[in-house]
Every structure is written in C-alpha cells, then in structure tokens.
Amino acid sequence: MTLRNLVLMMMPLALVAAQEQKPAAEAKKEEAKKEESAPAGEKTWSGWVEAGARWRSDVAGSMDAYRSIVNLTGGFRLPSMDVSYQGAHKLLKTMRLTSGNWGDPFNTARLELSDEKYYRYASRYSNLLYYNFLPSFANPAAPAGYSLRSYDMNMRNFDHELTLLPNERFTPYLRVTRNWAGGRGITPLVVQGNEYALRTDLDWRQQDVVGGVRMNFTRSHLTIEHGSTDFGDGQRIFNTEPMRGSRGNVPVLGQLLSLTNGNQLYDVDGSSRITKVLFTAHPYDWVDLYGQVLYANPKTFSNFNQALAGSLYSTAPGLLFYSSGKDTVYGDARRPHTTGSFGMELRPVSRLRVREYYETDRQKTDTAGAFEAAFLKNTELAATIRNSYVDRLETSVHRQTVEALYDFSRKFTLRGGYRYEWGNALIRAGSLSITGPQERLEMQRHIGLAGFVARPWQKLTLNGSAEVSNGVKTYYRTSLQDYYRMKLNGRYEIRQDLLMTVVYNRMENKNPASGVDLEFKSQNTSVGLQYMPGGGKWVTVIADYNRSAIQSDIGYLILFPYQQAQSLYRDIAHTGMLLADITLPGSGVFKPKLTFGGSYVTTDGSRPSRFYQPHGKLSLPLHRNVHVFSEWRTYGYNQPSIFSYETFRTNMVMTGVRFVL
Amino acid sequence: MPWTRFTQTKSEYLGGGLREKVFPCSAVSREIRMIRLSRSAAMVTLAVFFVPAWLSAQESQLPKGYIGSESCAACHDEVNTSFQKNPHNKLTTTKWRGMQERACESCHGPGAKHAETNEAGDILNPAKMAAGAADKMCLSCHRNSRTNVGAIQNGHARSAVSCTSCHTVHKTGQESSDVQFRTAAGVNKKCASCHTNVWASFQKPHRHRVPEGAMACTNCHNPHGSILARNIRTANAAEPGCFACHSDKRGPFVFEHAPVRTEPCSTCHEPHGSANPRMLTRHQVANQCLECHSNIVSPTPAGIAGGVPPALHDMRQPKYRNCTMCHQKVHGSNVNRGLLR
C-alpha cells in the first residue's frame, strides 16, 4: 500500500471527525453569541419612569427663608427615571439613563453607554438652583436694617468622559467638564459713608478638557493626564433709579448723599494647564508602591471698572465731595501649584503591614496690579489717585507618616503610628496697608496615631481610632494645635433581622498660648437601628438618633470701645431620623407599598432652631407595568429667638404614575 | 524553458526557509509531489484528531489545588448564573490575569479541598476575611487603577473597612453595588449606613443638596483614598474638590485671603450641614471673623501669625458687625487689599 492510498483511506475518517467537532464548536459559539446579546430571561429594555404633579400649599412665614432652604415648587415633575438597555448593537451593548427631580430646582441626569470591547462613555449633568436670602447670620439688625449679598442663580455641571478600550494594557480617555453658574442677586455697593443695595448679574464658568492614558502592566500601573482649564468670573452691579442708600436722610457735613447712577463691571479671565502622573507598583509580594504628582498653573487677568454719579464724598484724596467718579483696576495673578505623594506598604511578615507615606503641597501666588481713581465735580477733574502694587503668597505643607498594622488574629487588628506635619507660609501681614510687611509663618505638629479593629464574634465589629497632636507652631489662632481626636464605631447584629450601629466621635483642640486661649470641643454620638425581618421582604425600618455638641471659646479685643470680649459658640443638636418601608398584603405583583419617615432636628445654643421634614408615600400597582403613587411632605423651620422672622412651614402633595419597562 | 522550472530549493523541499541546495526537477518531481501530498494529508489528520485533544489536555492542566469554574458551578449554580453578568466574569476568558477558566478561584482561592470536603472553612470567603487580607486580594488586580492611587492614605483602609464592605461581587441588577453606585441616592445610602453622624448633619437646614439626591458623597470624597485629608477629591489637578463647583473661589487672586490657601474650607464652613446659614461654623459672621482678626498680636512663642489685620471698627454699630457687607470678597479679591470688592 502506497502512502497515497493510506492517506486517501484516512480522509473520510478525518472528515467524519471534523463533522463531529463542528456542531459542538458552532453550538458553543452560538450560545456565547446569544448570551452576549441578551442573557436568557433578561429584557432588552428595563427600568422605570416616574411622572407626576405636585401641589404645594402657601408658604406660611418667610418665603425667602423657604426658598433658601427647601425651594420645592408645584407643577408637573419627573421625579425619577432609570432606564437600561442591553442589546447586541454593533457599537452599543449597554446603555443606562438615570435622572432625578426634573422640574425641581435641583435636577440631575446621567447617561452611560458602553461596549466593553471598545469603549465606555459616561456623561453627568446637574443643575442646582442656588437661592440665598438669609441676612440674619451677618446683620443683627435685619430685617429692619440693611441687607447683604443675596443670590438667585443656577449652578450647572456637565461632565463627559470617553474611555477607549483598545486592549488591556492601554486605556486612553478624554474628559470634558463644564461648570457654569449664573443668575442675579443683590450686592451692596459700598461707597464711603453709604451703602446702596444694587442689582447684580453673576456669571462664572469653567471648562476643563483633559486627555490621558492609563497604562496597565502586570505589576504596575501608570496614568498620565494632561489638559487645560479655562475659566471666567463676571459680575455686573448697576442701579436703575436714584437711591439714598442706607444712610437715608442723615447728612454728612450738611450734605445729603445719593447715588443716581452706579455701574460696576468685574471681569476675570483665567486659564491653567493641568498635569497628573499617577503610578502604582507591586514589584514583589511583600511591597506595594504608590505615587502621584499633580500640577496646575492657574493664571488670571482681571479688569474692574466702576462709574458712579450722584452726591458722593471721599476722604482718600483729602475730604472731597464729588458728583461722579471712575475707578479702573487691572490685575494679574499666577499660582503654580504642585502636589505630590509617595507611599509604600511593606509586609515583612503576613500579619504585619507597615505603611509609610510622604505628602507635599506647594503653591506660590505672584500678583501685580494697577489702580486709578478719578473724582469729578460736575465735569471737572477734582482729584486723581494712581497706584500699582505687587504681592506674593507662598505656602507649603508636608506630611510624613509611618504606621504599622498588626493582625493579632483574624478578629483583632491593632495599629499605631506617627505623623509629622510641617510647613511654612509667606503672607502679607501687619495692617491694611498695601505696603505692609511680609511675614514668614511656620507650622509644626507631631501627631501620634492609634487604632484597633475587633470582631470578637461575627455579630459584633468594633472599630476605634485616635490621634493626638502636640503642636509646636501653627499659623492662626483657631488652627489645630494641641488636639486629640477619637472615633469609635460599633456594629452589632442583635438578631438576624436587627442590626444596631453606634458611632461616637470626640475632638478637642486647645491653644493655651497667652493671647490665644483657644478651647474647642466637639462630640457626636449616633445610634442606629435597622430592622429587616425576612430580609426586608415586607418590612424595613431604619431609625437613627444623633446628638452633636460643639463648644468653642476664644478671646478677642474690641478696640472701640476698648474691651476684652469672648467669642463663645455653642451648638447642641438632636437629630431623629426614620425610614419605614412596608409592603402591604396583596396578590401577586399587586402589593401596595407604604413608605414613611423623615427627620427632625432641634438645635440649641448660639442659634436655636427647629427643622422638620416628615414625608409619606403610598404606591399602588395597577398593572404589572403601571403603579400609581401619592406622596405627602411637610417642611417646617423656625428659630425661636431673635431670628424668628426667618421661619416657614408648608405642605405638599404629589401624585403620579410609575411606568415599569 | 526557464532554468528555474527545473530546480527546487532544499528549503522548499523541507518546508524550511533557507535556499541551500538545488535539485534537478525533472527526475524526481513526481516522487516529490507525492511525498508532499502525503505529508500534507498527514498533517491534516494530525490536526483534526490530536490538536483538539491536546488543547483540551492543556485546558485541564489547572495548577495544583484548582478545580476550575465549571466544577464550582456544579454546586453553586445560582451564583454561577448571576456571575455571568458580572464584570469579573471577564477573568474567565481573558489571559491578562492568568486566571482563565477559574474566575471563581481568582478570589476564593484554590477550591480542590473545598470540593472534596464540602466544608465552608476550606475555601476563602472575602466577605468574612480579615479586612487586610480581603483588600490585598482585591487590590492584587484593582491596585492598578487611578482611583486607588491614594489607597495607602485612605482612612477606610486604616480602619479596616475592606472593599467587600461596600462592593458586592455576586449580586446582579438593582442589588448589585455596581448598579447602585451609579446613582447619587445609591451611593449616599451606602455611605450613610456607617457614617450615620454625617447623615444626621445633612438633615440640618443649611446643607449641600445631598439628601435630595442632587449630589452624591462621592462628588466630594473618593472613598478609595485621596492625597487630601478626609478623602477629599481634587479638582483641576491639585486643588481641593470644592473648587470643582465653586470655581469662582479658586483664584488665584491679586489679593489672596491667606487662610483660604493654608487652611481647609471646613475652617469656616460645615460642608455636611449646619444650623447656621451659608453652612458657617459660627452663628454670626462677626464671630467668624473676629476670632482671627482679634486685635491681639500674639507673642512669638505662640507661633502664630502676628500680623493678622486688626478689626478697627466700632462693634457697637450693627453695620460693622456685618463684616461681609463691606468685605464682600472674603475668599480673595482682584481689586482691593481689604477684600472690599
């Protein structure tokens, strides 16, 4: 038999074998394909959309306080949405869109698209209305007296990040972040001897464009990121009618003051380069290395123009009454800012971990500016002031920490360590004079660290930590000096369906140096219970109580009239929170759900206040895919003290439908 | 007839790549063709019969003590089904971590003994492991991520809060931490379950919009660690995360208010919530300012800034207790050294 014949004989056998192999391989491929596209039993679209309408009762009390604290309004709303898509499209395997509180003054949305073989895209959006008109914190004479800055503006953030996944070693990404805030408000225009509350238009914005690449190696990782920031801050203050200002009809040297025309334009533009280098490494099983360097060099160019007309006076060029004035200021500031850290974890034996890390933060601000003020009587120039200045601010902070963690057993870990913090700063000090001296400050603290984690039995976990500082030098009177801080967390599973958590924090900071005499204490105790019989299938109750107390004493000197004074601050807050979730009896999916709870906060001390926000919600399934719900909320705030004019109370009801996909 | 037609290279003859020797074609061409055909057929046969067998032998060559995910699925079918939708399932196919076909054992360790005895104690359970050991295991893969660069300074790591305290691995759908953490409410709920005291602060009237779900704890904190204290995120590279939204406070300003650069924002503001408007740490802004601008020049041994500008005003007049009416630019000014405008 020739070789050829032998081969020809074996061919059919090979073909049969190949046929036998083929269906198995194909079936496997098809199965994988099916799984990839839509896992068995999983819908392509899933999630829900909630829509409804809210009715709000009239706000009893201060509408400004209500808008500053709660600010919910009535009307059509999209309270929440969470829609997911899982499919087999060539470039879109998963999509998720979530959003919350559409129609309310603070709403958010998030969109994620991905195909884990090629890319991942996430986009976030938030829009928060910021309304603040609560003058009491600054002006003891409010509301009869004069007010201060107030705001009615929107703050919007957009964030987009696209990550490409070409392979597992290199992951390039691009991120664009845009932050914008704009709106209006009131700003007091302060002119010598008088203040005028003027309308303000505000507009600030910032945009970051950053690209980077993550490099993954078997035992290390490196991320390099570079990009730029552009930002601007614009503010315009203006009046539309003649004003007497806070002085009213009280004359200055026999002359009434007024403002007939005021315009202030404040424009700041800036840019910055951003660089980040991050790395981690695991060269051996007993050592991990971490490091990062972050660098930015923001620069700003500012331009300020003010034009005033009316009956005004100034003492700056000597006592002068003038009818119009113009100020022009140019400024230039730059601040290179470098932050870095390097750390390692060593595991010389299996139970011991030694961590050592160093952090540094350095920034230097160099600035220059020029100022010109012109005072006119009618149309004639009466006086001019010109000035130019340069300034510098330097700060650097460093921290070196070494810490050891030892596992005595699987149930008990003890840690201890030492941290040394030091830094210095160069600041302009001494007086309000532009040419005042510069002062070099130093900061030095030695801090002892300790902590433990105990799990004496599986149902109980205790976690404690403490740090004690011996401050040698510090920057400011109220800064941390000789302090200790301790924290204790406990979790105890009383029964399988009942969990208790306890948190206790305490901190004291003292600076006994003569002329300072700072004493600060804060304490926080929190107890929480979580009851979930049957894994929370029917009932879930979460209840928390918290007591926090702050006490701060520090002396100061009042020059006019000359007297010693003490700044005492006391704040004792009790907070109760409850969340109950009850599934009522029903058949199949038609089980109504009742949710109720809320919180009550009462504070005593320097600013007594009560704030409560109870709520309840009933959800009724009408169909597998349609649920109706009705929600009730009450908000109440009062300050039983001199600030009682800043109180409010309101009720609201919302009814809507949840469509389940 | 071209000369090349009558030649075959040795390398062609042997299937190699080198031109070494020339053979005359005419005499042996038939035989050579026959041999080549036979050899190809033999190769096909070998491939068809033996390569799959060899490959399957290779697949089953698991390291000692390992049994492979398929064996795990035989008992833990429910876990295995949900695991198919889990990002960790990628380990089953990827060569990157060298754990092909034994994704389960990449976290739970070798399962041969457990398969033999059926005892829970014979296999690793990261949820019940000591925090340090669990973290070490998770970080053996996840260390290489940019969010974990600050892991060593992380308070969670120091306090032995392991990865598994927050992250679920087997759960899917709405129960999965991966899904929950995509919404602010999901993140906040998880953080609040331990940080109950912080959550209580958020019930105070003046706070960031966290309870409303407009912000998540992770907007400001990186729970995996940060270069800044309290796991505060950074913005614009090296700045504290507060400036990501409050970009008008970032500067640099021609006239800086030095404490804004040297002290944390929490010196004057309680970011989690306060009974005082604007989340201040004091009930009146005058106290806030006068505690530093105290008119007391501290003696040198106190080691503090001696030249803090004094408060020269007549504090009996309410308008002078309203410091921020005139000193409007307390975070820094480009126009006035006294931070007036």
mmCIF file with all atom_site columns, C-alpha atoms in Angstrom, chain A residues 208-269:
data_model
loop_
_atom_site.group_PDB
_atom_site.id
_atom_site.type_symbol
_atom_site.label_atom_id
_atom_site.label_alt_id
_atom_site.label_comp_id
_atom_site.label_asym_id
_atom_site.label_entity_id
_atom_site.label_seq_id
_atom_site.pdbx_PDB_ins_code
_atom_site.Cartn_x
_atom_site.Cartn_y
_atom_site.Cartn_z
_atom_site.occupancy
_atom_site.B_iso_or_equiv
_atom_site.pdbx_formal_charge
_atom_site.auth_seq_id
_atom_site.auth_comp_id
_atom_site.auth_asym_id
_atom_site.auth_atom_id
_atom_site.pdbx_PDB_model_num
ATOM 1  C CA . ASP A 1 208 ? -11.663 71.505  31.674 1.00 0.00 ? 208 ASP A CA 1
ATOM 2  C CA . VAL A 1 209 ? -10.507 69.456  28.730 1.00 0.00 ? 209 VAL A CA 1
ATOM 3  C CA . VAL A 1 210 ? -8.289  66.616  29.789 1.00 0.00 ? 210 VAL A CA 1
ATOM 4  C CA . GLY A 1 211 ? -6.840  63.667  27.936 1.00 0.00 ? 211 GLY A CA 1
ATOM 5  C CA . GLY A 1 212 ? -4.908  60.834  29.396 1.00 0.00 ? 212 GLY A CA 1
ATOM 6  C CA . VAL A 1 213 ? -3.819  57.287  29.090 1.00 0.00 ? 213 VAL A CA 1
ATOM 7  C CA . ARG A 1 214 ? -3.785  54.535  31.673 1.00 0.00 ? 214 ARG A CA 1
ATOM 8  C CA . MET A 1 215 ? -1.038  52.032  31.202 1.00 0.00 ? 215 MET A CA 1
ATOM 9  C CA . ASN A 1 216 ? -1.510  48.699  32.909 1.00 0.00 ? 216 ASN A CA 1
ATOM 10 C CA . PHE A 1 217 ? 1.387   46.353  33.279 1.00 0.00 ? 217 PHE A CA 1
ATOM 11 C CA . THR A 1 218 ? 1.473   43.088  35.115 1.00 0.00 ? 218 THR A CA 1
ATOM 12 C CA . ARG A 1 219 ? 2.881   44.561  38.281 1.00 0.00 ? 219 ARG A CA 1
ATOM 13 C CA . SER A 1 220 ? 2.486   48.265  37.820 1.00 0.00 ? 220 SER A CA 1
ATOM 14 C CA . HIS A 1 221 ? 0.257   50.969  36.541 1.00 0.00 ? 221 HIS A CA 1
ATOM 15 C CA . LEU A 1 222 ? 0.922   54.430  35.209 1.00 0.00 ? 222 LEU A CA 1
ATOM 16 C CA . THR A 1 223 ? -1.586  57.135  34.337 1.00 0.00 ? 223 THR A CA 1
ATOM 17 C CA . ILE A 1 224 ? -0.532  60.265  32.536 1.00 0.00 ? 224 ILE A CA 1
ATOM 18 C CA . GLU A 1 225 ? -3.071  63.009  32.140 1.00 0.00 ? 225 GLU A CA 1
ATOM 19 C CA . HIS A 1 226 ? -2.728  66.413  30.615 1.00 0.00 ? 226 HIS A CA 1
ATOM 20 C CA . GLY A 1 227 ? -5.193  69.110  29.821 1.00 0.00 ? 227 GLY A CA 1
ATOM 21 C CA . SER A 1 228 ? -6.238  72.656  30.265 1.00 0.00 ? 228 SER A CA 1
ATOM 22 C CA . THR A 1 229 ? -8.738  74.738  32.167 1.00 0.00 ? 229 THR A CA 1
ATOM 23 C CA . ASP A 1 230 ? -10.364 77.959  31.068 1.00 0.00 ? 230 ASP A CA 1
ATOM 24 C CA . PHE A 1 231 ? -12.387 79.949  33.494 1.00 0.00 ? 231 PHE A CA 1
ATOM 25 C CA . GLY A 1 232 ? -14.056 83.273  33.869 1.00 0.00 ? 232 GLY A CA 1
ATOM 26 C CA . ASP A 1 233 ? -15.888 85.210  36.523 1.00 0.00 ? 233 ASP A CA 1
ATOM 27 C CA . GLY A 1 234 ? -18.048 88.116  35.519 1.00 0.00 ? 234 GLY A CA 1
ATOM 28 C CA . GLN A 1 235 ? -20.087 90.338  37.742 1.00 0.00 ? 235 GLN A CA 1
ATOM 29 C CA . ARG A 1 236 ? -22.075 93.441  36.953 1.00 0.00 ? 236 ARG A CA 1
ATOM 30 C CA . ILE A 1 237 ? -23.642 95.692  39.543 1.00 0.00 ? 237 ILE A CA 1
ATOM 31 C CA . PHE A 1 238 ? -25.943 98.502  38.496 1.00 0.00 ? 238 PHE A CA 1
ATOM 32 C CA . ASN A 1 239 ? -28.838 100.661 39.617 1.00 0.00 ? 239 ASN A CA 1
ATOM 33 C CA . THR A 1 240 ? -31.809 101.827 37.660 1.00 0.00 ? 240 THR A CA 1
ATOM 34 C CA . GLU A 1 241 ? -33.124 104.637 39.816 1.00 0.00 ? 241 GLU A CA 1
ATOM 35 C CA . PRO A 1 242 ? -31.745 107.313 42.203 1.00 0.00 ? 242 PRO A CA 1
ATOM 36 C CA . MET A 1 243 ? -31.078 105.987 45.707 1.00 0.00 ? 243 MET A CA 1
ATOM 37 C CA . ARG A 1 244 ? -30.392 107.451 49.134 1.00 0.00 ? 244 ARG A CA 1
ATOM 38 C CA . GLY A 1 245 ? -28.666 104.346 50.422 1.00 0.00 ? 245 GLY A CA 1
ATOM 39 C CA . SER A 1 246 ? -28.500 103.045 53.984 1.00 0.00 ? 246 SER A CA 1
ATOM 40 C CA . ARG A 1 247 ? -27.715 106.486 55.327 1.00 0.00 ? 247 ARG A CA 1
ATOM 41 C CA . GLY A 1 248 ? -31.122 107.787 54.275 1.00 0.00 ? 248 GLY A CA 1
ATOM 42 C CA . ASN A 1 249 ? -31.633 111.428 55.094 1.00 0.00 ? 249 ASN A CA 1
ATOM 43 C CA . VAL A 1 250 ? -28.759 111.715 57.557 1.00 0.00 ? 250 VAL A CA 1
ATOM 44 C CA . PRO A 1 251 ? -26.356 114.254 56.045 1.00 0.00 ? 251 PRO A CA 1
ATOM 45 C CA . VAL A 1 252 ? -22.569 114.222 56.059 1.00 0.00 ? 252 VAL A CA 1
ATOM 46 C CA . LEU A 1 253 ? -21.223 117.673 56.919 1.00 0.00 ? 253 LEU A CA 1
ATOM 47 C CA . GLY A 1 254 ? -24.567 119.082 55.925 1.00 0.00 ? 254 GLY A CA 1
ATOM 48 C CA . GLN A 1 255 ? -24.769 117.356 52.568 1.00 0.00 ? 255 GLN A CA 1
ATOM 49 C CA . LEU A 1 256 ? -27.179 114.535 51.726 1.00 0.00 ? 256 LEU A CA 1
ATOM 50 C CA . LEU A 1 257 ? -25.618 111.601 49.923 1.00 0.00 ? 257 LEU A CA 1
ATOM 51 C CA . SER A 1 258 ? -27.214 109.846 46.985 1.00 0.00 ? 258 SER A CA 1
ATOM 52 C CA . LEU A 1 259 ? -26.465 107.671 44.006 1.00 0.00 ? 259 LEU A CA 1
ATOM 53 C CA . THR A 1 260 ? -28.123 108.480 40.719 1.00 0.00 ? 260 THR A CA 1
ATOM 54 C CA . ASN A 1 261 ? -26.095 106.151 38.564 1.00 0.00 ? 261 ASN A CA 1
ATOM 55 C CA . GLY A 1 262 ? -23.854 103.257 39.601 1.00 0.00 ? 262 GLY A CA 1
ATOM 56 C CA . ASN A 1 263 ? -22.183 100.732 37.407 1.00 0.00 ? 263 ASN A CA 1
ATOM 57 C CA . GLN A 1 264 ? -19.580 98.191  38.304 1.00 0.00 ? 264 GLN A CA 1
ATOM 58 C CA . LEU A 1 265 ? -18.095 95.704  35.890 1.00 0.00 ? 265 LEU A CA 1
ATOM 59 C CA . TYR A 1 266 ? -15.861 92.973  37.227 1.00 0.00 ? 266 TYR A CA 1
ATOM 60 C CA . ASP A 1 267 ? -14.367 90.621  34.721 1.00 0.00 ? 267 ASP A CA 1
ATOM 61 C CA . VAL A 1 268 ? -11.879 87.861  35.448 1.00 0.00 ? 268 VAL A CA 1
ATOM 62 C CA . ASP A 1 269 ? -10.484 85.508  32.844 1.00 0.00 ? 269 ASP A CA 1
#
